[in-house]
mmCIF file of C-alpha atoms in Angstrom:
data_model
loop_
_atom_site.group_PDB
_atom_site.id
_atom_site.type_symbol
_atom_site.label_atom_id
_atom_site.label_comp_id
_atom_site.label_asym_id
_atom_site.label_seq_id
_atom_site.Cartn_x
_atom_site.Cartn_y
_atom_site.Cartn_z
ATOM 1 C CA MET M 1479 0.000 0.000 0.000
ATOM 2 C CA ASP M 1480 1.310 3.414 -0.945
ATOM 3 C CA GLY M 1481 -1.307 5.288 1.030
ATOM 4 C CA THR M 1482 -2.972 6.750 -2.067
ATOM 5 C CA THR M 1483 -5.278 3.882 -3.012
ATOM 6 C CA PRO M 1484 -7.740 3.260 -0.204
ATOM 7 C CA THR M 1485 -8.655 -0.390 0.223
ATOM 8 C CA PRO M 1486 -11.963 -1.128 1.952
ATOM 9 C CA ASP M 1487 -11.335 -2.085 5.567
ATOM 10 C CA THR M 1488 -14.327 -4.217 6.428
ATOM 11 C CA TRP M 1489 -15.029 -7.064 8.808
ATOM 12 C CA THR M 1490 -17.342 -10.017 8.515
ATOM 13 C CA VAL M 1491 -19.308 -12.004 11.057
ATOM 14 C CA ALA M 1492 -21.581 -14.922 10.176
ATOM 15 C CA GLY M 1493 -21.469 -13.944 6.512
ATOM 16 C CA ARG M 1494 -22.465 -10.316 7.079
ATOM 17 C CA THR M 1495 -19.930 -7.628 6.210
ATOM 18 C CA PHE M 1496 -19.666 -4.310 8.013
ATOM 19 C CA THR M 1497 -17.634 -1.159 7.514
ATOM 20 C CA SER M 1498 -18.212 0.354 10.955
ATOM 21 C CA ARG M 1499 -16.274 -1.297 13.766
ATOM 22 C CA LEU M 1500 -18.489 0.205 16.423
ATOM 23 C CA ILE M 1501 -21.524 -1.690 17.696
ATOM 24 C CA VAL M 1502 -23.759 0.280 20.004
ATOM 25 C CA GLY M 1503 -26.434 -0.574 22.508
ATOM 26 C CA THR M 1504 -29.852 1.063 22.382
ATOM 27 C CA GLY M 1505 -30.510 1.199 26.126
ATOM 28 C CA LYS M 1506 -30.396 3.896 28.807
ATOM 29 C CA TYR M 1507 -31.325 6.831 26.560
ATOM 30 C CA LYS M 1508 -33.684 9.608 27.601
ATOM 31 C CA ASP M 1509 -36.158 8.680 24.863
ATOM 32 C CA LEU M 1510 -36.373 6.945 21.501
ATOM 33 C CA GLU M 1511 -35.582 10.165 19.594
ATOM 34 C CA GLU M 1512 -32.279 10.507 21.424
ATOM 35 C CA THR M 1513 -31.570 6.798 20.865
ATOM 36 C CA ALA M 1514 -32.023 7.232 17.115
ATOM 37 C CA ALA M 1515 -29.923 10.400 16.952
ATOM 38 C CA ALA M 1516 -27.040 8.902 18.953
ATOM 39 C CA ILE M 1517 -26.972 5.753 16.837
ATOM 40 C CA ALA M 1518 -26.934 7.797 13.645
ATOM 41 C CA ALA M 1519 -24.050 9.925 14.981
ATOM 42 C CA SER M 1520 -22.069 6.826 15.963
ATOM 43 C CA GLY M 1521 -22.068 5.481 12.409
ATOM 44 C CA ALA M 1522 -22.832 2.012 13.794
ATOM 45 C CA GLU M 1523 -24.371 -0.537 11.441
ATOM 46 C CA MET M 1524 -25.210 -3.092 14.135
ATOM 47 C CA VAL M 1525 -27.131 -2.358 17.338
ATOM 48 C CA THR M 1526 -27.889 -4.493 20.354
ATOM 49 C CA VAL M 1527 -31.493 -4.723 21.540
ATOM 50 C CA ALA M 1528 -33.226 -6.352 24.491
ATOM 51 C CA VAL M 1529 -36.324 -8.567 24.524
ATOM 52 C CA ARG M 1530 -38.996 -7.708 27.074
ATOM 53 C CA ARG M 1531 -42.691 -8.172 27.780
ATOM 54 C CA VAL M 1532 -44.955 -5.692 25.997
ATOM 55 C CA ASN M 1533 -46.811 -3.311 28.257
ATOM 56 C CA LEU M 1534 -50.381 -4.622 28.059
ATOM 57 C CA SER M 1535 -51.831 -1.417 29.445
ATOM 58 C CA ASP M 1536 -50.188 0.680 26.715
ATOM 59 C CA PRO M 1537 -50.135 -1.463 23.558
ATOM 60 C CA GLY M 1538 -49.919 1.543 21.263
ATOM 61 C CA ALA M 1539 -46.714 2.924 22.839
ATOM 62 C CA PRO M 1540 -43.978 3.765 20.304
ATOM 63 C CA MET M 1541 -41.635 0.866 19.661
ATOM 64 C CA LEU M 1542 -37.900 0.803 19.055
ATOM 65 C CA GLN M 1543 -38.390 -0.381 15.459
ATOM 66 C CA ASP M 1544 -40.289 2.820 14.687
ATOM 67 C CA PHE M 1545 -37.152 4.825 15.489
ATOM 68 C CA VAL M 1546 -34.287 2.444 14.721
ATOM 69 C CA ASP M 1547 -35.158 0.771 11.439
ATOM 70 C CA PRO M 1548 -34.267 -2.944 11.415
ATOM 71 C CA LYS M 1549 -33.890 -2.734 7.640
ATOM 72 C CA LYS M 1550 -31.146 -0.149 8.051
ATOM 73 C CA TYR M 1551 -29.412 -1.508 11.162
ATOM 74 C CA THR M 1552 -28.587 -5.120 11.955
ATOM 75 C CA TYR M 1553 -30.429 -5.906 15.174
ATOM 76 C CA LEU M 1554 -28.424 -8.019 17.579
ATOM 77 C CA PRO M 1555 -30.871 -9.291 20.223
ATOM 78 C CA ASN M 1556 -29.237 -9.860 23.600
ATOM 79 C CA THR M 1557 -29.992 -11.853 26.708
ATOM 80 C CA ALA M 1558 -29.347 -9.057 29.181
ATOM 81 C CA GLY M 1559 -30.920 -9.810 32.525
ATOM 82 C CA CYS M 1560 -30.679 -13.585 32.019
ATOM 83 C CA HIS M 1561 -28.906 -15.382 34.818
ATOM 84 C CA THR M 1562 -29.504 -18.956 33.649
ATOM 85 C CA ALA M 1563 -28.862 -20.798 30.387
ATOM 86 C CA ARG M 1564 -32.550 -21.704 30.200
ATOM 87 C CA ASP M 1565 -33.706 -18.080 30.361
ATOM 88 C CA ALA M 1566 -31.123 -17.027 27.780
ATOM 89 C CA VAL M 1567 -32.172 -19.685 25.277
ATOM 90 C CA ARG M 1568 -35.866 -18.957 25.822
ATOM 91 C CA THR M 1569 -35.287 -15.223 25.317
ATOM 92 C CA LEU M 1570 -33.384 -15.687 22.056
ATOM 93 C CA ARG M 1571 -35.968 -18.090 20.650
ATOM 94 C CA LEU M 1572 -38.536 -15.338 21.213
ATOM 95 C CA ALA M 1573 -36.177 -12.808 19.607
ATOM 96 C CA ARG M 1574 -35.788 -15.016 16.556
ATOM 97 C CA GLU M 1575 -39.549 -15.237 16.207
ATOM 98 C CA ALA M 1576 -40.020 -11.497 16.728
ATOM 99 C CA GLY M 1577 -37.410 -10.448 14.229
ATOM 100 C CA GLY M 1578 -36.446 -13.448 12.177
ATOM 101 C CA TRP M 1579 -32.741 -13.084 12.999
ATOM 102 C CA ASN M 1580 -30.405 -15.936 13.835
ATOM 103 C CA LEU M 1581 -27.502 -13.659 14.768
ATOM 104 C CA VAL M 1582 -27.655 -13.036 18.508
ATOM 105 C CA LYS M 1583 -25.626 -11.837 21.460
ATOM 106 C CA LEU M 1584 -25.473 -14.328 24.281
ATOM 107 C CA GLU M 1585 -24.691 -13.114 27.766
ATOM 108 C CA VAL M 1586 -25.383 -15.062 30.927
ATOM 109 C CA LEU M 1587 -24.448 -13.024 33.936
ATOM 110 C CA GLY M 1588 -23.606 -13.601 37.537
ATOM 111 C CA PRO M 1589 -25.149 -11.467 40.277
ATOM 112 C CA PRO M 1590 -24.489 -7.778 40.991
ATOM 113 C CA PRO M 1591 -22.307 -5.948 41.782
ATOM 114 C CA HIS M 1592 -19.957 -7.457 39.188
ATOM 115 C CA LEU M 1593 -22.401 -9.024 36.690
ATOM 116 C CA TYR M 1594 -19.408 -11.084 35.624
ATOM 117 C CA PRO M 1595 -20.058 -13.626 32.832
ATOM 118 C CA ASP M 1596 -21.189 -16.971 34.243
ATOM 119 C CA MET M 1597 -19.075 -19.135 31.956
ATOM 120 C CA GLN M 1598 -20.576 -22.494 32.941
ATOM 121 C CA ALA M 1599 -24.063 -21.242 32.073
ATOM 122 C CA THR M 1600 -22.694 -19.482 28.971
ATOM 123 C CA PHE M 1601 -21.284 -22.783 27.654
ATOM 124 C CA GLU M 1602 -24.599 -24.538 28.254
ATOM 125 C CA ALA M 1603 -26.600 -21.829 26.517
ATOM 126 C CA ALA M 1604 -24.144 -21.533 23.599
ATOM 127 C CA ASP M 1605 -24.340 -25.273 23.034
ATOM 128 C CA ALA M 1606 -28.158 -25.263 22.986
ATOM 129 C CA LEU M 1607 -28.333 -22.210 20.726
ATOM 130 C CA ILE M 1608 -25.795 -23.464 18.193
ATOM 131 C CA LYS M 1609 -27.625 -26.805 17.982
ATOM 132 C CA ASP M 1610 -30.826 -24.837 17.369
ATOM 133 C CA GLY M 1611 -29.303 -22.980 14.408
ATOM 134 C CA PHE M 1612 -28.357 -19.674 16.030
ATOM 135 C CA GLU M 1613 -25.228 -17.709 15.156
ATOM 136 C CA VAL M 1614 -23.867 -16.743 18.529
ATOM 137 C CA MET M 1615 -21.748 -13.728 19.355
ATOM 138 C CA VAL M 1616 -20.794 -14.432 22.933
ATOM 139 C CA TYR M 1617 -20.032 -12.140 25.841
ATOM 140 C CA CYS M 1618 -17.401 -13.826 27.992
ATOM 141 C CA ALA M 1619 -14.736 -13.517 30.632
ATOM 142 C CA ASP M 1620 -11.238 -12.446 29.583
ATOM 143 C CA ASP M 1621 -10.288 -16.093 29.818
ATOM 144 C CA PRO M 1622 -8.342 -17.403 26.810
ATOM 145 C CA ILE M 1623 -9.212 -21.025 27.571
ATOM 146 C CA ALA M 1624 -12.940 -20.309 27.759
ATOM 147 C CA ALA M 1625 -12.683 -18.180 24.609
ATOM 148 C CA LYS M 1626 -10.980 -20.971 22.680
ATOM 149 C CA ARG M 1627 -13.619 -23.435 23.792
ATOM 150 C CA LEU M 1628 -16.451 -21.119 22.697
ATOM 151 C CA GLU M 1629 -14.773 -20.675 19.336
ATOM 152 C CA GLU M 1630 -14.402 -24.439 18.895
ATOM 153 C CA MET M 1631 -18.063 -24.926 19.799
ATOM 154 C CA GLY M 1632 -18.944 -22.688 16.851
ATOM 155 C CA CYS M 1633 -19.532 -19.221 18.295
ATOM 156 C CA VAL M 1634 -19.153 -16.652 15.509
ATOM 157 C CA ALA M 1635 -17.582 -13.895 17.622
ATOM 158 C CA ILE M 1636 -15.867 -13.795 21.000
ATOM 159 C CA MET M 1637 -16.635 -10.740 23.110
ATOM 160 C CA PRO M 1638 -14.676 -10.466 26.362
ATOM 161 C CA LEU M 1639 -15.266 -7.658 28.790
ATOM 162 C CA GLY M 1640 -12.759 -4.819 29.249
ATOM 163 C CA ALA M 1641 -14.268 -3.975 32.662
ATOM 164 C CA PRO M 1642 -17.607 -4.672 34.371
ATOM 165 C CA ILE M 1643 -20.770 -3.810 32.391
ATOM 166 C CA GLY M 1644 -21.722 -0.160 32.721
ATOM 167 C CA SER M 1645 -18.692 0.644 34.908
ATOM 168 C CA GLY M 1646 -16.947 2.919 32.420
ATOM 169 C CA LEU M 1647 -13.639 1.907 33.973
ATOM 170 C CA GLY M 1648 -11.894 1.513 30.626
ATOM 171 C CA ILE M 1649 -9.920 -1.475 29.412
ATOM 172 C CA GLN M 1650 -8.449 -3.039 32.534
ATOM 173 C CA ASN M 1651 -6.933 -6.108 30.892
ATOM 174 C CA PRO M 1652 -4.975 -5.112 27.775
ATOM 175 C CA ALA M 1653 -2.399 -7.878 28.124
ATOM 176 C CA MET M 1654 -4.994 -10.639 28.404
ATOM 177 C CA LEU M 1655 -7.059 -9.179 25.554
ATOM 178 C CA SER M 1656 -3.923 -9.081 23.364
ATOM 179 C CA MET M 1657 -3.292 -12.767 23.953
ATOM 180 C CA MET M 1658 -6.921 -13.576 23.196
ATOM 181 C CA ILE M 1659 -6.766 -11.516 19.976
ATOM 182 C CA GLU M 1660 -3.606 -13.357 18.998
ATOM 183 C CA GLN M 1661 -5.245 -16.764 19.228
ATOM 184 C CA ALA M 1662 -8.731 -15.897 17.913
ATOM 185 C CA LYS M 1663 -9.810 -17.237 14.532
ATOM 186 C CA VAL M 1664 -13.187 -15.460 14.633
ATOM 187 C CA PRO M 1665 -13.812 -11.749 15.278
ATOM 188 C CA LEU M 1666 -12.867 -10.691 18.798
ATOM 189 C CA LEU M 1667 -14.700 -7.662 20.146
ATOM 190 C CA VAL M 1668 -14.254 -5.867 23.411
ATOM 191 C CA ASP M 1669 -17.687 -5.666 25.001
ATOM 192 C CA ALA M 1670 -18.308 -3.707 28.195
ATOM 193 C CA GLY M 1671 -16.110 -1.391 30.179
ATOM 194 C CA VAL M 1672 -15.459 1.407 27.701
ATOM 195 C CA GLY M 1673 -15.958 4.775 29.415
ATOM 196 C CA THR M 1674 -14.728 7.332 26.918
ATOM 197 C CA ALA M 1675 -13.258 7.690 23.445
ATOM 198 C CA SER M 1676 -9.662 6.857 24.385
ATOM 199 C CA ASP M 1677 -10.812 3.511 25.849
ATOM 200 C CA ALA M 1678 -12.407 2.568 22.529
ATOM 201 C CA ALA M 1679 -9.245 3.623 20.693
ATOM 202 C CA ILE M 1680 -7.124 1.457 23.010
ATOM 203 C CA GLY M 1681 -9.326 -1.548 22.271
ATOM 204 C CA MET M 1682 -8.864 -1.048 18.561
ATOM 205 C CA GLU M 1683 -5.113 -0.402 18.878
ATOM 206 C CA LEU M 1684 -4.801 -3.749 20.640
ATOM 207 C CA GLY M 1685 -6.235 -5.331 17.506
ATOM 208 C CA CYS M 1686 -9.855 -5.954 18.412
ATOM 209 C CA THR M 1687 -12.084 -6.460 15.392
ATOM 210 C CA ALA M 1688 -14.661 -4.037 16.786
ATOM 211 C CA VAL M 1689 -15.889 -2.440 19.997
ATOM 212 C CA LEU M 1690 -19.332 -2.824 21.572
ATOM 213 C CA LEU M 1691 -20.552 -0.190 23.996
ATOM 214 C CA ASN M 1692 -23.705 1.449 25.322
ATOM 215 C CA SER M 1693 -23.368 3.357 28.600
ATOM 216 C CA ALA M 1694 -20.336 5.370 27.482
ATOM 217 C CA ILE M 1695 -22.559 7.096 24.934
ATOM 218 C CA ALA M 1696 -25.936 6.980 26.683
ATOM 219 C CA HIS M 1697 -24.597 8.276 30.002
ATOM 220 C CA ALA M 1698 -22.352 10.992 28.558
ATOM 221 C CA ARG M 1699 -23.534 14.526 29.298
ATOM 222 C CA ASP M 1700 -24.083 14.966 25.549
ATOM 223 C CA PRO M 1701 -24.743 11.488 24.134
ATOM 224 C CA ILE M 1702 -24.842 12.575 20.497
ATOM 225 C CA LEU M 1703 -21.485 14.322 20.723
ATOM 226 C CA MET M 1704 -19.989 11.295 22.499
ATOM 227 C CA ALA M 1705 -21.393 9.015 19.786
ATOM 228 C CA LYS M 1706 -19.460 11.055 17.257
ATOM 229 C CA ALA M 1707 -16.328 10.893 19.448
ATOM 230 C CA MET M 1708 -16.643 7.098 19.610
ATOM 231 C CA LYS M 1709 -16.965 6.852 15.844
ATOM 232 C CA HIS M 1710 -13.707 8.761 15.413
ATOM 233 C CA ALA M 1711 -11.973 6.921 18.268
ATOM 234 C CA VAL M 1712 -12.708 3.526 16.775
ATOM 235 C CA GLU M 1713 -11.514 4.691 13.366
ATOM 236 C CA ALA M 1714 -8.360 6.244 14.852
ATOM 237 C CA GLY M 1715 -7.604 3.139 16.891
ATOM 238 C CA ARG M 1716 -8.083 0.919 13.863
ATOM 239 C CA LEU M 1717 -5.767 3.069 11.720
ATOM 240 C CA ALA M 1718 -3.138 3.084 14.484
ATOM 241 C CA TYR M 1719 -3.355 -0.709 14.717
ATOM 242 C CA LEU M 1720 -2.921 -1.050 10.950
ATOM 243 C CA ALA M 1721 -0.094 1.493 10.955
ATOM 244 C CA GLY M 1722 1.788 -0.379 13.690
ATOM 245 C CA ARG M 1723 2.931 1.642 16.650
ATOM 246 C CA MET M 1724 6.566 2.575 17.185
ATOM 247 C CA PRO M 1725 8.518 0.476 19.661
ATOM 248 C CA ARG M 1726 8.550 1.706 23.237
ATOM 249 C CA ARG M 1727 12.001 2.674 24.501
ATOM 250 C CA MET M 1728 13.196 3.476 27.986
ATOM 251 C CA GLY M 1729 14.836 6.748 27.056
ATOM 252 C CA ALA M 1730 14.691 9.826 24.865
ATOM 253 C CA ASP M 1731 15.516 9.860 21.180
ATOM 254 C CA PRO M 1732 15.562 13.354 19.682
ATOM 255 C CA SER M 1733 13.306 13.963 16.713
ATOM 256 C CA SER M 1734 15.525 16.659 15.188
ATOM 257 C CA PRO M 1735 18.914 15.738 13.716
ATOM 258 C CA LEU M 1736 21.966 16.464 15.816
ATOM 259 C CA ALA M 1737 24.080 17.164 12.709
ATOM 260 C CA GLY M 1738 24.381 20.778 11.579
ATOM 261 C CA LEU M 1739 23.857 22.381 14.961
ATOM 262 C CA ILE M 1740 25.310 25.905 15.111
ATOM 263 C CA ARG M 1741 28.427 26.308 17.233
ATOM 264 C CA MET Q 194 -68.213 -20.982 32.026
ATOM 265 C CA SER Q 195 -67.693 -22.282 28.521
ATOM 266 C CA ASP Q 196 -67.912 -18.939 26.749
ATOM 267 C CA SER Q 197 -64.787 -17.445 28.301
ATOM 268 C CA VAL Q 198 -61.111 -18.318 28.687
ATOM 269 C CA THR Q 199 -58.926 -17.276 31.585
ATOM 270 C CA LEU Q 200 -55.285 -16.774 30.616
ATOM 271 C CA THR Q 201 -52.171 -15.505 32.284
ATOM 272 C CA VAL Q 202 -50.705 -12.920 29.912
ATOM 273 C CA ASN Q 203 -47.287 -11.509 30.828
ATOM 274 C CA GLY Q 204 -47.933 -12.563 34.397
ATOM 275 C CA GLU Q 205 -51.388 -10.951 34.620
ATOM 276 C CA PRO Q 206 -54.662 -12.926 34.827
ATOM 277 C CA ARG Q 207 -56.978 -11.956 31.965
ATOM 278 C CA ILE Q 208 -60.406 -13.144 30.858
ATOM 279 C CA PHE Q 209 -61.414 -13.206 27.174
ATOM 280 C CA ALA Q 210 -64.436 -14.404 25.218
ATOM 281 C CA ALA Q 211 -64.140 -17.904 23.754
ATOM 282 C CA PRO Q 212 -63.181 -19.186 21.296
ATOM 283 C CA LEU Q 213 -59.883 -17.320 21.230
ATOM 284 C CA THR Q 214 -56.869 -17.741 18.953
ATOM 285 C CA VAL Q 215 -53.467 -16.101 19.369
ATOM 286 C CA ALA Q 216 -54.396 -13.731 16.530
ATOM 287 C CA GLY Q 217 -57.630 -12.885 18.381
ATOM 288 C CA LEU Q 218 -55.741 -12.289 21.617
ATOM 289 C CA LEU Q 219 -53.285 -9.883 19.969
ATOM 290 C CA ALA Q 220 -56.142 -8.031 18.285
ATOM 291 C CA ALA Q 221 -58.050 -7.818 21.570
ATOM 292 C CA ILE Q 222 -55.016 -6.315 23.302
ATOM 293 C CA GLY Q 223 -54.301 -4.043 20.336
ATOM 294 C CA LEU Q 224 -50.840 -5.267 19.296
ATOM 295 C CA ASP Q 225 -49.204 -5.253 15.871
ATOM 296 C CA THR Q 226 -48.441 -8.909 15.158
ATOM 297 C CA ARG Q 227 -45.387 -7.948 13.089
ATOM 298 C CA LYS Q 228 -43.557 -6.471 16.065
ATOM 299 C CA VAL Q 229 -44.086 -9.073 18.776
ATOM 300 C CA ALA Q 230 -43.338 -12.705 19.527
ATOM 301 C CA VAL Q 231 -45.571 -15.045 21.494
ATOM 302 C CA GLU Q 232 -44.763 -17.950 23.755
ATOM 303 C CA ARG Q 233 -47.538 -20.237 24.969
ATOM 304 C CA ASN Q 234 -46.744 -22.478 27.942
ATOM 305 C CA GLU Q 235 -43.021 -21.929 27.211
ATOM 306 C CA GLU Q 236 -43.337 -22.952 23.554
ATOM 307 C CA ILE Q 237 -42.901 -20.432 20.737
ATOM 308 C CA VAL Q 238 -46.014 -19.915 18.622
ATOM 309 C CA ALA Q 239 -44.923 -19.328 15.010
ATOM 310 C CA ARG Q 240 -46.430 -16.177 13.532
ATOM 311 C CA SER Q 241 -47.864 -18.224 10.662
ATOM 312 C CA ARG Q 242 -49.960 -20.191 13.167
ATOM 313 C CA TYR Q 243 -51.484 -17.314 15.139
ATOM 314 C CA GLY Q 244 -54.813 -17.682 13.338
ATOM 315 C CA GLU Q 245 -55.182 -21.386 13.994
ATOM 316 C CA THR Q 246 -53.758 -21.648 17.520
ATOM 317 C CA LEU Q 247 -56.680 -21.888 19.940
ATOM 318 C CA LEU Q 248 -56.088 -20.851 23.533
ATOM 319 C CA GLY Q 249 -57.586 -22.584 26.521
ATOM 320 C CA SER Q 250 -58.119 -21.631 30.141
ATOM 321 C CA GLY Q 251 -54.964 -21.913 32.199
ATOM 322 C CA ASP Q 252 -52.626 -21.117 29.294
ATOM 323 C CA GLN Q 253 -49.597 -19.033 30.187
ATOM 324 C CA LEU Q 254 -48.743 -16.486 27.496
ATOM 325 C CA GLU Q 255 -45.647 -14.339 27.136
ATOM 326 C CA ILE Q 256 -45.839 -11.540 24.575
ATOM 327 C CA VAL Q 257 -42.550 -9.752 23.988
ATOM 328 C CA HIS Q 258 -41.001 -7.137 21.732
ATOM 329 C CA PHE Q 259 -37.656 -5.424 21.226
ATOM 330 C CA ILE Q 260 -36.713 -2.532 23.455
ATOM 331 C CA GLY Q 261 -33.521 -0.547 23.933
ATOM 332 C CA GLY Q 262 -30.737 -2.556 25.527
ATOM 333 C CA GLY Q 263 -26.955 -2.874 25.656
#
């Protein structure tokens, strides 16, 4: 590459190809208008959504689909709030019927305050879902052995946390994520923990395929501006990864030549 | 009473006139069938079968849709 002919930098999961490397959640916004505006500003092409009971007393209430068009964005139904494999599988079967999508995000969580991935239950649910024809993007611990196992079972993307869900603590485990990226043969996304734009950039610089986040945008003072910041951060991090960072050195190295100094 | 069915819909007891299909239930509640999914006694009801699936007293229904989530 000479830098003058741009080559498309896309990524593919379960046969679907995306240009944006930012996946955003649709939760925690003030209203559906703000949700739609933030997603548009983020440039995301895939959005996570939750499955919940309809409100029987208000059946005509506006629905997410009216604001975030499933024909324009790839909906990735999640299993947020599920603490058992059974609940997660049941939820995604309903999601498949509601939307007709096989591509799903599996997450089976432990209790608060950490909501750490329950890997035993995650394995059980992944196994049942894959056998039932789902394409599973899986939220998981930053555990390279668990990640390898999920990949071998047939999960289409591995999505370890960078920090607890909704904590905004940033990527706490760059070394472990690097090792997991190194071994992954399917897309590896950092999911959870991003707090601000630099965190997303760090994830991409490490070599993640994409970044998934929600609270960092929805809970920013100005969510639409932060959505734009995240778009640029993910692009900057990706470019830096492709460019290859300079080696770290334990001392100074002047940028200006020493030759020709006046005497 | 043979002319009514008592269901549990999303955890709430509800009484409807019989006979009642899933399509009839959704219409009675006022929901757009294209935006929801229905589970009857923990089994998915395919959208194509809403019109022919008769509900009986004691059935447990879950009616869900997509909402914002992370």
